[in-house]
PDB file of C-alpha atoms in Angstrom:
ATOM      1  CA  MET A  87      10.144 -28.599 -68.498  1.00  0.00           C
ATOM      2  CA  GLN A  88       6.211 -28.440 -68.662  1.00  0.00           C
ATOM      3  CA  ARG A  89       5.998 -31.996 -67.829  1.00  0.00           C
ATOM      4  CA  LEU A  90       8.006 -31.596 -64.510  1.00  0.00           C
ATOM      5  CA  THR A  91       6.090 -30.105 -61.442  1.00  0.00           C
ATOM      6  CA  SER A  92       7.219 -27.881 -58.830  1.00  0.00           C
ATOM      7  CA  GLU A  93       4.788 -30.029 -56.384  1.00  0.00           C
ATOM      8  CA  LYS A  94       6.725 -33.313 -56.811  1.00  0.00           C
ATOM      9  CA  ILE A  95       9.915 -34.334 -55.154  1.00  0.00           C
ATOM     10  CA  TYR A  96      12.623 -35.661 -57.543  1.00  0.00           C
ATOM     11  CA  THR A  97      15.543 -37.788 -57.191  1.00  0.00           C
ATOM     12  CA  TYR A  98      19.167 -37.246 -58.554  1.00  0.00           C
ATOM     13  CA  THR A  99      18.275 -40.288 -60.384  1.00  0.00           C
ATOM     14  CA  ASP A 100      15.155 -38.613 -62.106  1.00  0.00           C
ATOM     15  CA  TYR A 101      17.576 -35.419 -62.803  1.00  0.00           C
ATOM     16  CA  LEU A 102      19.974 -37.664 -64.932  1.00  0.00           C
ATOM     17  CA  THR A 103      17.220 -38.869 -66.970  1.00  0.00           C
ATOM     18  CA  TRP A 104      15.943 -35.438 -67.826  1.00  0.00           C
ATOM     19  CA  GLN A 105      16.677 -34.031 -71.731  1.00  0.00           C
ATOM     20  CA  LEU A 106      16.009 -29.973 -71.121  1.00  0.00           C
ATOM     21  CA  ASP A 107      16.639 -27.428 -73.490  1.00  0.00           C
ATOM     22  CA  GLU A 108      16.903 -24.992 -70.452  1.00  0.00           C
ATOM     23  CA  CYS A 109      19.400 -25.212 -67.500  1.00  0.00           C
ATOM     24  CA  VAL A 110      17.576 -26.591 -64.080  1.00  0.00           C
ATOM     25  CA  GLU A 111      18.920 -27.663 -61.012  1.00  0.00           C
ATOM     26  CA  LEU A 112      17.835 -29.912 -58.238  1.00  0.00           C
ATOM     27  CA  LEU A 113      17.520 -28.765 -54.342  1.00  0.00           C
ATOM     28  CA  ARG A 114      16.096 -30.920 -51.905  1.00  0.00           C
ATOM     29  CA  GLY A 115      13.958 -32.575 -54.403  1.00  0.00           C
ATOM     30  CA  LYS A 116      12.453 -29.302 -56.152  1.00  0.00           C
ATOM     31  CA  ILE A 117      13.320 -28.380 -59.734  1.00  0.00           C
ATOM     32  CA  LEU A 118      13.947 -24.657 -60.254  1.00  0.00           C
ATOM     33  CA  LYS A 119      14.999 -22.861 -63.185  1.00  0.00           C
ATOM     34  CA  MET A 120      18.514 -21.518 -63.164  1.00  0.00           C
ATOM     35  CA  SER A 121      19.045 -17.923 -63.172  1.00  0.00           C
ATOM     36  CA  PRO A 122      21.520 -16.686 -66.385  1.00  0.00           C
ATOM     37  CA  ALA A 123      24.978 -16.093 -66.195  1.00  0.00           C
ATOM     38  CA  PRO A 124      25.665 -12.094 -64.753  1.00  0.00           C
ATOM     39  CA  LEU A 125      26.864 -10.281 -68.077  1.00  0.00           C
ATOM     40  CA  ARG A 126      30.460  -8.889 -68.173  1.00  0.00           C
ATOM     41  CA  ARG A 127      29.501  -5.439 -67.007  1.00  0.00           C
ATOM     42  CA  HIS A 128      28.064  -6.945 -63.902  1.00  0.00           C
ATOM     43  CA  GLN A 129      31.303  -9.016 -63.091  1.00  0.00           C
ATOM     44  CA  LYS A 130      33.536  -6.193 -63.929  1.00  0.00           C
ATOM     45  CA  ILE A 131      31.501  -3.946 -61.311  1.00  0.00           C
ATOM     46  CA  SER A 132      31.419  -6.608 -58.934  1.00  0.00           C
ATOM     47  CA  THR A 133      35.167  -7.495 -59.233  1.00  0.00           C
ATOM     48  CA  TYR A 134      35.923  -3.835 -58.884  1.00  0.00           C
ATOM     49  CA  LEU A 135      33.794  -2.923 -55.593  1.00  0.00           C
ATOM     50  CA  GLN A 136      35.144  -6.420 -54.004  1.00  0.00           C
ATOM     51  CA  GLY A 137      38.597  -5.111 -54.388  1.00  0.00           C
ATOM     52  CA  GLU A 138      37.744  -1.675 -53.163  1.00  0.00           C
ATOM     53  CA  LEU A 139      36.024  -3.319 -50.106  1.00  0.00           C
ATOM     54  CA  TYR A 140      39.145  -5.615 -49.499  1.00  0.00           C
ATOM     55  CA  ALA A 141      41.697  -2.675 -49.686  1.00  0.00           C
ATOM     56  CA  TYR A 142      39.611  -0.520 -47.153  1.00  0.00           C
ATOM     57  CA  PHE A 143      39.008  -3.536 -44.472  1.00  0.00           C
ATOM     58  CA  LYS A 144      42.454  -4.948 -44.885  1.00  0.00           C
ATOM     59  CA  LYS A 145      43.719  -1.833 -43.149  1.00  0.00           C
ATOM     60  CA  GLN A 146      40.745  -1.781 -40.314  1.00  0.00           C
ATOM     61  CA  LYS A 147      40.648  -4.121 -36.941  1.00  0.00           C
ATOM     62  CA  CYS A 148      37.380  -5.396 -38.207  1.00  0.00           C
ATOM     63  CA  GLU A 149      36.222  -7.642 -40.804  1.00  0.00           C
ATOM     64  CA  ILE A 150      33.463  -8.589 -43.178  1.00  0.00           C
ATOM     65  CA  SER A 151      31.654 -11.612 -42.474  1.00  0.00           C
ATOM     66  CA  GLN A 152      28.885 -13.387 -44.365  1.00  0.00           C
ATOM     67  CA  VAL A 153      25.424 -13.168 -43.602  1.00  0.00           C
ATOM     68  CA  ASN A 154      22.965 -16.139 -44.301  1.00  0.00           C
TER      69      ASN A 154
END
């Protein structure tokens, strides 16, 4: 990744030629290091919270909306 720079715009064709040891993604031509996967504990807590929120809001007239 040292030979790649955040100032250059890359293409998908460039991306296909890279042989990197770390996970990266290409967004709008910019290369970004990918975050590691969440820990199992984080996933369990997140799933539990989602279940609780779903159960609560299912009984309400309002709904959860996604904020961008």
